Short mmCIF file of C-alpha atoms in Angstrom, two decimals:
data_model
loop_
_atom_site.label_atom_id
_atom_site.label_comp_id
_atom_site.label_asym_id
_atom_site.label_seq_id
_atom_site.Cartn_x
_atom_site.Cartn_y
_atom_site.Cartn_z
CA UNK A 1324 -17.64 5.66 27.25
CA UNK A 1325 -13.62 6.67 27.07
CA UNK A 1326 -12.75 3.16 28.19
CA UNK A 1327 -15.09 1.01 25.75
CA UNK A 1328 -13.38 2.85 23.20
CA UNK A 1329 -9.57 3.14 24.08
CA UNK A 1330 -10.30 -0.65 23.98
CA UNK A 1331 -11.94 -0.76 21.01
CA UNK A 1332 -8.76 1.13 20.02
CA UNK A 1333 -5.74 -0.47 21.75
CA UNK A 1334 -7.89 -4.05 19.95
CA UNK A 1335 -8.06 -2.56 15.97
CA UNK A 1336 -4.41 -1.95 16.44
CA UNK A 1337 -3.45 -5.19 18.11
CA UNK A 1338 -5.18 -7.10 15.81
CA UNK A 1339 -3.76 -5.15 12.66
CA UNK A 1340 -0.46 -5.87 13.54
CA UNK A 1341 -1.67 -9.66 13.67
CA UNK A 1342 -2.47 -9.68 9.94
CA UNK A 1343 0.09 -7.90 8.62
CA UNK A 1344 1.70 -10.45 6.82
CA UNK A 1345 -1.50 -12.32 5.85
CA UNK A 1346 -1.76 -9.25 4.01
CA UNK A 1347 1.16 -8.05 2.52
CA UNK A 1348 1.51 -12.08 1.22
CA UNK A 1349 -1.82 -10.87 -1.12
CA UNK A 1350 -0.02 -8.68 -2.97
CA UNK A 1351 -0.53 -9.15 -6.71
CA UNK A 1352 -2.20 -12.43 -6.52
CA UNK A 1353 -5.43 -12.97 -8.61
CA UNK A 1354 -8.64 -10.89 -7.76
CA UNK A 1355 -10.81 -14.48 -6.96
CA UNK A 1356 -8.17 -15.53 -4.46
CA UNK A 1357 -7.72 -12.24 -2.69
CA UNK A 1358 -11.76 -11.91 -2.35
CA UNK A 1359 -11.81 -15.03 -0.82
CA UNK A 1360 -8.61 -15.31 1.65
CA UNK A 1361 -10.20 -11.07 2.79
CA UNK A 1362 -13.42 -13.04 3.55
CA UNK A 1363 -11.56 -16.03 5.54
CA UNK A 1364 -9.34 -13.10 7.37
CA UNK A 1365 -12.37 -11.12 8.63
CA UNK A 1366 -14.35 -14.18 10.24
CA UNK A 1367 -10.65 -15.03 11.63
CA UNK A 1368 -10.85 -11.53 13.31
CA UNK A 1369 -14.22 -11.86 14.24
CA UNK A 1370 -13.73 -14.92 16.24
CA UNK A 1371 -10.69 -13.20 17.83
CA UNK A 1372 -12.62 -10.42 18.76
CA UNK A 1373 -14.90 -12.58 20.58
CA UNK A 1374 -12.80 -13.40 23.20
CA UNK A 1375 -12.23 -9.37 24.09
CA UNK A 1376 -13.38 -7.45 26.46
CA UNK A 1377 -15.55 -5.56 24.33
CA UNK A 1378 -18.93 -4.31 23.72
CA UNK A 1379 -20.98 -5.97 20.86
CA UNK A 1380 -20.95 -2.88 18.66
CA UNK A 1381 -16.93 -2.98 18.77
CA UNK A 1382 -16.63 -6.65 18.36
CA UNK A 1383 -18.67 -6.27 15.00
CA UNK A 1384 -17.26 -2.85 14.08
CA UNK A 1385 -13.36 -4.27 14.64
CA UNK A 1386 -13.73 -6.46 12.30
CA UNK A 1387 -15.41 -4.63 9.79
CA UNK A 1388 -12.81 -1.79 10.16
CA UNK A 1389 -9.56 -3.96 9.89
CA UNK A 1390 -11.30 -6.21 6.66
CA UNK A 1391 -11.43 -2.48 4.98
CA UNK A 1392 -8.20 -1.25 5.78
CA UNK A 1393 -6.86 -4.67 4.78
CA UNK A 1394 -8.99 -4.33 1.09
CA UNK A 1395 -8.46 -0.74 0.80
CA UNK A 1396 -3.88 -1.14 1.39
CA UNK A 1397 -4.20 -3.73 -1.57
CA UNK A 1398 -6.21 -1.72 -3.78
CA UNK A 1399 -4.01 0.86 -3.51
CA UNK A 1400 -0.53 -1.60 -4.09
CA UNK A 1401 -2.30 -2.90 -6.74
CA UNK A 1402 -2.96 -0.18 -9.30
CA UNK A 1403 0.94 1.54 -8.24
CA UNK A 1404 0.52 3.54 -5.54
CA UNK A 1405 3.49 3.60 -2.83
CA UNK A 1406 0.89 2.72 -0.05
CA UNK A 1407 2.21 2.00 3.60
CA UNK A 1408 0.63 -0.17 6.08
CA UNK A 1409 -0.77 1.77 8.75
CA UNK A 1410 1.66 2.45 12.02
CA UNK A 1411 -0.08 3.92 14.95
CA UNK A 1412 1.97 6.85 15.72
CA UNK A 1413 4.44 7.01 18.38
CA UNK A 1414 3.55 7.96 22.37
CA UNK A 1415 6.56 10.66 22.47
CA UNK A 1416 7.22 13.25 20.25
CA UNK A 1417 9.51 12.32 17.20
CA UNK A 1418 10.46 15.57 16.13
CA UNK A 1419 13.97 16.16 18.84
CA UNK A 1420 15.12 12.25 17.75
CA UNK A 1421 14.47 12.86 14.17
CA UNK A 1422 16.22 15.98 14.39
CA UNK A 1423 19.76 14.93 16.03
CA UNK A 1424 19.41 11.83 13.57
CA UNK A 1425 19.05 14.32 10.37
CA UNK A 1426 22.17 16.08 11.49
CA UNK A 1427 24.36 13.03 11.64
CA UNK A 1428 22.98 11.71 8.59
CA UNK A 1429 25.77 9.95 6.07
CA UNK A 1430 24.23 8.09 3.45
CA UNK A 1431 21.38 8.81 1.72
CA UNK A 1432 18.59 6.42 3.14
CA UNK A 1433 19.72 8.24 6.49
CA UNK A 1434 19.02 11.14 5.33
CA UNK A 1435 15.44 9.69 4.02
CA UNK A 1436 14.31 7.94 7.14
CA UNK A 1437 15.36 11.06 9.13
CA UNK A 1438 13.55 13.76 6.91
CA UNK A 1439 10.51 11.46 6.87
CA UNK A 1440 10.66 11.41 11.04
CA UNK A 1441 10.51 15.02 11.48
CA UNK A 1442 6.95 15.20 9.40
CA UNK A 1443 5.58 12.69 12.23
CA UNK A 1444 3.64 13.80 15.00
CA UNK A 1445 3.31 11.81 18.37
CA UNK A 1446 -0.14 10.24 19.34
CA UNK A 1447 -2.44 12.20 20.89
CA UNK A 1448 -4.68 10.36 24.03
CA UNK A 1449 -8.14 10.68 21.62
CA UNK A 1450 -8.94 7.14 20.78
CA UNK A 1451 -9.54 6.53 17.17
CA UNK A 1452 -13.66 6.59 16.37
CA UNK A 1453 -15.77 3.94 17.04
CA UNK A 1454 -17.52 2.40 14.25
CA UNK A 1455 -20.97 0.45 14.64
CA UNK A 1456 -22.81 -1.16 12.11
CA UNK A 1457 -25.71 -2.75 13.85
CA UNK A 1458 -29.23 -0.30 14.49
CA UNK A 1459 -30.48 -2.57 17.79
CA UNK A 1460 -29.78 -2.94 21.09
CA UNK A 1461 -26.24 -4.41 20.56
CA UNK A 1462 -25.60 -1.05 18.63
CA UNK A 1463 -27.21 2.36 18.51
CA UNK A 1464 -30.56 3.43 18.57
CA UNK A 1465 -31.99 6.68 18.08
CA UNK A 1466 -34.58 7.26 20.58
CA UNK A 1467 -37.40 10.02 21.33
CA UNK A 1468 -39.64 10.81 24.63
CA UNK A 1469 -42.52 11.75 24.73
CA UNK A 1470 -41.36 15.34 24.93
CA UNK A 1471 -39.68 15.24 21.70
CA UNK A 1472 -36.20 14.92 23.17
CA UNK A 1473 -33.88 12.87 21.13
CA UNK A 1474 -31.38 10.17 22.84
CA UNK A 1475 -28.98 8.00 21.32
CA UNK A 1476 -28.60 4.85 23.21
CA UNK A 1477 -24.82 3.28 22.34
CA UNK A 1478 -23.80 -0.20 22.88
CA UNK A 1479 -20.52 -0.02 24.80
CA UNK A 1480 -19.58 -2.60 27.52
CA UNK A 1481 -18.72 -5.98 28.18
CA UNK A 1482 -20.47 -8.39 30.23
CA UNK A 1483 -17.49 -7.90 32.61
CA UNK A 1484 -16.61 -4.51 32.36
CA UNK A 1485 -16.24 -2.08 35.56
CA UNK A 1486 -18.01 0.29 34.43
CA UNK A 1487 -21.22 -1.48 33.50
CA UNK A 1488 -24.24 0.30 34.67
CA UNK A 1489 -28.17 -0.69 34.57
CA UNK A 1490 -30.08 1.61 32.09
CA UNK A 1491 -33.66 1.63 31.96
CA UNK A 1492 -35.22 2.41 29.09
CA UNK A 1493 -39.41 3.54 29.30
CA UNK A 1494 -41.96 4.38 26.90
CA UNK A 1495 -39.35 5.63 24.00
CA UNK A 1496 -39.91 5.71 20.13
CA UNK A 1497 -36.94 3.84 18.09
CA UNK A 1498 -37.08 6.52 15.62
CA UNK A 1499 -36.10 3.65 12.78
CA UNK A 1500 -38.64 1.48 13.50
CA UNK A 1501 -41.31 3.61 15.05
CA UNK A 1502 -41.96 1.37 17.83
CA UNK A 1503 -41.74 1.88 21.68
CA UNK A 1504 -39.04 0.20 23.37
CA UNK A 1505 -38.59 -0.50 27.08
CA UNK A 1506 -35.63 -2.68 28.00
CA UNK A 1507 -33.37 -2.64 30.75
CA UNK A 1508 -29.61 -3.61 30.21
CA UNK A 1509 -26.32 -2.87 31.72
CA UNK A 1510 -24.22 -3.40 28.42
CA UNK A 1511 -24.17 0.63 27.20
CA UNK A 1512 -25.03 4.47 27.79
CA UNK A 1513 -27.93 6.76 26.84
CA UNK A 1514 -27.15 9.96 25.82
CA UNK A 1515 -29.19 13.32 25.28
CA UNK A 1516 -28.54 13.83 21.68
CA UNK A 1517 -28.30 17.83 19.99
CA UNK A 1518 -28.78 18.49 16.33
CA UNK A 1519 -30.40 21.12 14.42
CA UNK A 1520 -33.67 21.10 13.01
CA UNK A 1521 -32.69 20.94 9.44
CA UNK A 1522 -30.93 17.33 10.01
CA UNK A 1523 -34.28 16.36 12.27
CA UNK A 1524 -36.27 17.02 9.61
CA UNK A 1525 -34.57 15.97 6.63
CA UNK A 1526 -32.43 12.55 8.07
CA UNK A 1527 -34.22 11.42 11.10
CA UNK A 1528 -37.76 11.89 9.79
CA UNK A 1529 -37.20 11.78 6.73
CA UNK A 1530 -34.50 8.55 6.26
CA UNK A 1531 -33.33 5.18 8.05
CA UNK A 1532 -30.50 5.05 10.01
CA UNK A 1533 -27.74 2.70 8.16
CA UNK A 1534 -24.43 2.90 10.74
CA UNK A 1535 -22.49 5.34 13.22
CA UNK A 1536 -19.28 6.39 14.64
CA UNK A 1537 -18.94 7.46 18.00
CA UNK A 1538 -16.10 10.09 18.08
CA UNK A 1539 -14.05 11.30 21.13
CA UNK A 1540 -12.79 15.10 20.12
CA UNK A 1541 -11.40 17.83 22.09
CA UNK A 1542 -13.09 16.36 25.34
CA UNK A 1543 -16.39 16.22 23.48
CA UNK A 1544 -18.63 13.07 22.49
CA UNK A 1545 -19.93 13.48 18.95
CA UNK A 1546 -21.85 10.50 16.69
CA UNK A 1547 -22.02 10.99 13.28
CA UNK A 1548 -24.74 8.92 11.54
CA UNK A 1549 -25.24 7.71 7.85
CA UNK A 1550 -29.00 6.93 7.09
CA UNK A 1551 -30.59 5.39 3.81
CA UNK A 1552 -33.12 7.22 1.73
CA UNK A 1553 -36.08 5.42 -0.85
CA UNK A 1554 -36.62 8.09 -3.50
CA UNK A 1555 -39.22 8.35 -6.02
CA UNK A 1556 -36.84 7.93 -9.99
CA UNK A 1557 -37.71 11.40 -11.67
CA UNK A 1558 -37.80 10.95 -15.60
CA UNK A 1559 -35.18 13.37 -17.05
CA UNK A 1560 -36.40 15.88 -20.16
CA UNK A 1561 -33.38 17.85 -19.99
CA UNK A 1562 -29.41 17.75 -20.10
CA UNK A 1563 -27.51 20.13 -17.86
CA UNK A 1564 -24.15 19.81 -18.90
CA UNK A 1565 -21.25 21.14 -16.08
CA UNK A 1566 -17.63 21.81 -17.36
CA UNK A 1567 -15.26 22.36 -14.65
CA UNK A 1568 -12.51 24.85 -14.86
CA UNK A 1569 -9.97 27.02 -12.87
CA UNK A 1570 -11.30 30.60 -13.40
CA UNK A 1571 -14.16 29.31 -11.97
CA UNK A 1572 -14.98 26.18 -10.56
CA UNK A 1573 -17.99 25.27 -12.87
CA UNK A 1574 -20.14 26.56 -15.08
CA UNK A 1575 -23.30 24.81 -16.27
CA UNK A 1576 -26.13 24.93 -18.54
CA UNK A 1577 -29.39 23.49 -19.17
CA UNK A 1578 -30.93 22.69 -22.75
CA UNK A 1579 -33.95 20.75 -23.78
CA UNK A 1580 -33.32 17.70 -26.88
CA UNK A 1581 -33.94 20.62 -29.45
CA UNK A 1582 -30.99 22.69 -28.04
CA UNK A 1583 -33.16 25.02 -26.70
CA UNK A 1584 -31.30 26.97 -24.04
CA UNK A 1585 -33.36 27.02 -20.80
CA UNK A 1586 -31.07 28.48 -17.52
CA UNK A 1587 -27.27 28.99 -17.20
CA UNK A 1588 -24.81 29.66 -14.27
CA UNK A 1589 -21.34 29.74 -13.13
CA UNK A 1590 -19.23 29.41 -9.94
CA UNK A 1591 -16.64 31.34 -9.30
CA UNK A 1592 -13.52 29.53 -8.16
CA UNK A 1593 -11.24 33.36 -6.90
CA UNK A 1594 -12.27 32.72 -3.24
CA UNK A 1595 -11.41 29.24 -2.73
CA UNK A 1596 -8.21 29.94 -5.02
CA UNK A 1597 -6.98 33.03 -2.53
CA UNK A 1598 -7.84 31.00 0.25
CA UNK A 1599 -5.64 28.10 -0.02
CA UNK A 1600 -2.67 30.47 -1.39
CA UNK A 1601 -2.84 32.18 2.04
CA UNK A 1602 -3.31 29.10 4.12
CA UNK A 1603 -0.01 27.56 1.84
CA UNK A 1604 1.92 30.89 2.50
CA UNK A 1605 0.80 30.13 6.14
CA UNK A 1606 1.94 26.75 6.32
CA UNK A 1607 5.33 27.72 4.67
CA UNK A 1608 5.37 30.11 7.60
CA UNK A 1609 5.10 27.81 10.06
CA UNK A 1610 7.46 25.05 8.56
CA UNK A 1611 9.85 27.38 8.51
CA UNK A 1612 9.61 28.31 11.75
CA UNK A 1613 8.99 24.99 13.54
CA UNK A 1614 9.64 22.56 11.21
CA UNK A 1615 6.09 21.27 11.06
CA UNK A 1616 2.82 22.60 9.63
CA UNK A 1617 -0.94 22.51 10.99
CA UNK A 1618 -2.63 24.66 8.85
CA UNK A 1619 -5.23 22.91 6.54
CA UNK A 1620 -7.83 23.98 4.22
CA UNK A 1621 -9.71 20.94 3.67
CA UNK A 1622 -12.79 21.53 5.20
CA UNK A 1623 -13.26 25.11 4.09
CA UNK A 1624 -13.07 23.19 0.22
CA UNK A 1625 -15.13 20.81 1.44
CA UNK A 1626 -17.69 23.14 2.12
CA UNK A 1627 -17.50 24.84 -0.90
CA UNK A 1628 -17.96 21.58 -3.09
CA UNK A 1629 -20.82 20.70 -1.20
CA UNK A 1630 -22.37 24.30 -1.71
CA UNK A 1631 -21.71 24.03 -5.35
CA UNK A 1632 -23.56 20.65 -5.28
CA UNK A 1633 -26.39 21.25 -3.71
CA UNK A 1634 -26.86 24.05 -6.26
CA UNK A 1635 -26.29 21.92 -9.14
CA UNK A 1636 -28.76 19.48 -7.59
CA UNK A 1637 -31.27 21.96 -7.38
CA UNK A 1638 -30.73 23.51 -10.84
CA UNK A 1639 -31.15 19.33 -11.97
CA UNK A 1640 -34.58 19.53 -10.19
CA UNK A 1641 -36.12 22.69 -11.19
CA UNK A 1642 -35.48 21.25 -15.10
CA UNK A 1643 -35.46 17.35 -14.15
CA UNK A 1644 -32.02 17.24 -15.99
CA UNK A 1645 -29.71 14.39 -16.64
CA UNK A 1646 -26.30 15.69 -15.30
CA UNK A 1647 -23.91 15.74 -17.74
CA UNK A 1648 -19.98 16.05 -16.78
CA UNK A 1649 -16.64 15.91 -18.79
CA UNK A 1650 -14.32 12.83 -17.65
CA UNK A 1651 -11.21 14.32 -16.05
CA UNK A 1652 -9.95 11.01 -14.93
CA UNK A 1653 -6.60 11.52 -16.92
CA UNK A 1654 -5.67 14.54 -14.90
CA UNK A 1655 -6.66 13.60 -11.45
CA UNK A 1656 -4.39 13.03 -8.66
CA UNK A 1657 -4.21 9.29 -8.96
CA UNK A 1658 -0.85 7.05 -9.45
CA UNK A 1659 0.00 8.15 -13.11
CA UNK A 1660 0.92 11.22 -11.72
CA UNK A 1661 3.36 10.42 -8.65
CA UNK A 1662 6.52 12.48 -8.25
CA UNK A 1663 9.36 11.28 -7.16
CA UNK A 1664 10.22 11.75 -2.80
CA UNK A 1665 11.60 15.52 -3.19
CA UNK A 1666 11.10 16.78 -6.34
CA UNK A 1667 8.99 19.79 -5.76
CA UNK A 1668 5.33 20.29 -6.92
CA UNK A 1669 4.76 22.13 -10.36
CA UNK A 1670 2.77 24.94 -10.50
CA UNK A 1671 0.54 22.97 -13.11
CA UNK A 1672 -0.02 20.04 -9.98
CA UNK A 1673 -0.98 22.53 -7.25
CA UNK A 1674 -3.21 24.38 -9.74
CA UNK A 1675 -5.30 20.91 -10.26
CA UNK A 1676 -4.86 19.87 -6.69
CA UNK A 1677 -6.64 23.51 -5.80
CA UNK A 1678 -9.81 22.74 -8.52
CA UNK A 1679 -11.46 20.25 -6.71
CA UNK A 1680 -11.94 18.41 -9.90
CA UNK A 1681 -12.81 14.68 -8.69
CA UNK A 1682 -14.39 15.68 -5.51
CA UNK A 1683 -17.32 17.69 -7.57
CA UNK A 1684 -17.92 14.13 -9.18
CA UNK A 1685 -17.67 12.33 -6.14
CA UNK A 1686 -20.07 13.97 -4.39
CA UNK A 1687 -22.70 14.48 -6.94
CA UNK A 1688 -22.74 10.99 -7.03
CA UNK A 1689 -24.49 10.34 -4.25
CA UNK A 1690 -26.15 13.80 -3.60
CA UNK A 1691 -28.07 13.19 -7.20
CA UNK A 1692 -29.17 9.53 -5.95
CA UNK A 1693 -30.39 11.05 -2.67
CA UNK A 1694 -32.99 13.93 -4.93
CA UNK A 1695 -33.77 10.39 -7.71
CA UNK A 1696 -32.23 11.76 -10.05
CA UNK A 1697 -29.55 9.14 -11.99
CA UNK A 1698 -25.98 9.45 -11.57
CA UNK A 1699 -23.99 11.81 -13.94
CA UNK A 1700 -22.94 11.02 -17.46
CA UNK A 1701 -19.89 11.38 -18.60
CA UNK A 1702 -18.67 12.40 -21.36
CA UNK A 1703 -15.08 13.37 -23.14
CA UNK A 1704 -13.61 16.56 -22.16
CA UNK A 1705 -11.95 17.02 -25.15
CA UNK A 1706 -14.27 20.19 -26.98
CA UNK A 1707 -16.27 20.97 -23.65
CA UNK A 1708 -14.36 24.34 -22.54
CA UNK A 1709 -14.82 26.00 -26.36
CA UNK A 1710 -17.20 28.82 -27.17
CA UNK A 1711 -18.65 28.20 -30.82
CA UNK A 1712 -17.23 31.44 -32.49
CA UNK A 1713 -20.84 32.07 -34.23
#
């Protein structure tokens, strides 16, 4: 499994060097002609692909991969954001060279290049994940005995590959299609699969797988799986109208077309908010000392925007509410608000960066579509955070 996907890996960066140029030559040229010359590029990289020694999944999933990357660096060039293309990061440790080249630093894009080194971090031998878009035997397939033990089977090898082994597979439930499968093929690995009974229950029963990613991690195999839903539309009666703040994260209530106020809440925002201040205080710590930080409190917000959602979501149920949502698209993080390479981060920044503003939107979004209830509404923000003094 570790060698169909340092393949897979050593191939997405071979072949993203290749196109480089193709690229970067797209820059600011009309939206019809980019589309089109993106769509030429990935069936260029698909045929390339073809002639690697790769497992079906990876020779569609390449492809797929680099075509986003590719749409996603111009996107981001486009609208004014300093975007890079992507470098795979060095095989030794950059931090001694960068170092010795900071100290003898003369002019000032020395002194750039060399500053910039020291925050790099040499690769680490965990190949990047493995995407695969196809739900059949030239991808993955969920499987289940007849003891209710759940397998994943993964397509992995190439018709050549050393390490091509003959599966047989007896008498199991595709757990996408319902049917029983037996086949017998060399080209990829079944694997006893773990998850709790909550995701059994509510994404394998319940949905349809859509795509994977096989992930290599601390000497552990992990796939995480995206699956599609069909959702009865629930006719909204209500409003429940969220404003988002930095006391707390949000508050919302919930009031009928007469104004009629039906349930209320709030979310404080103190724990996340004394959280990150002592992971920042930690990662000062740490740069200070070693001249690189690890700490990160991503997930732990993460989590907490997803909690908040799902209570939101349920709140929207109970009432069959239309979500309603200020637009705070002027003050998020986007390219209006770029600071210049070593000007220090206002207080006012790291205090928006800390609310989690966009990524409450984001993923109510799609946790809303998932209940069938319609995405939020926005509306100006301009008003929303006032109390009516009578």
């Amino acid at each position: 499994m570790l060698d169909s996907m340092r393949r897979a890996d050593r191939a997405y960066w071979m072949l993203l060097d290749s196109i480089e140029d193709q690229v970067k030559a797209l820059v600011g040229k009309d939206k019809k002609i980019v589309s089109d010359a993106l769509r030429e590029l990935k069936d260029l990289l698909e045929k390339k692909c073809a002639r690697l020694p790769l497992g079906a999944s990876a020779k569609n999933g390449v492809p797929f991969d680099l075509h986003a990357q590719a749409k996603s660096y111009l996107k981001l060039i486009n609208v004014g954001q300093e975007a890079s293309w992507p470098a795979r990061r060095p095989k030794e440790d950059p931090y001694p060279a960068a170092l010795e080249a900071l100290t003898k630093a003369i002019t000032l894009e020395e002194l750039t290049a060399a500053t910039e080194a020291l925050g790099s971090k040499a690769r680490t031998n965990d190949p990047r994940p493995l995407s695969i878009y196809r739900n059949e035997i030239r991808g993955t397939m969920l499987l289940e005995d007849d003891k209710g033990r759940l397998f994943a089977w993964v397509n992995l090898h190439g018709q050549d590959s050393r390490f091509a082994t003959k599966v047989v597979i007896t008498n199991m439930v595709n757990t996408r299609t319902g049917e029983i499968v037996n086949f017998t093929s060399k080209l990829g690995c079944l694997m006893p699969l773990e998850c709790g009974q909550w995701h059994y229950e509510r994404f394998i029963k319940q949905g349809t797988i859509y795509s994977s990613k096989l992930i290599y991690r601390k000497e552990e195999f992990f796939l995480a799986c995206t699956f599609e839903f069909e959702t009865e539309d629930i006719e909204c009666v209500t409003y429940l109208g969220i404003d988002r703040g930095i006391e707390e994260i949000a508050s919302y209530a919930v009031i009928t077309d007469d104004l009629e106020l039906l349930d209320q809440g709030s979310f404080e925002g103190a724990t996340l908010r004394e959280y990150q201040r002592k992971k920042e205080a930690q990662a000062k710590e740490t740069q200070r000392r070693k001249g690189e930080s690890k700490v990160s409190w991503r997930a732990y917000a993460d989590h907490i925007v997803h909690a908040l959602a799902n209570k939101v979501v349920d709140a929207a149920l109970m009432h069959a509410s239309q979500v309603v949502i200020e637009d705070l698209s002027a003050i998020a993080q986007g390219p209006q608000h770029k600071r210049p390479k070593f000007r220090p981060r206002t207080n006012l920044s790291k205090v928006l960066n800390r609310a989690q503003y966009q990524k409450l939107a984001n993923v109510l979004e799609y946790k809303l579509a998932a209940a069938g209830l319609p995405p939020p509404k926005l509306v100006r923000a301009a008003g929303t955070s006032i109390t009516c003094n009578a």
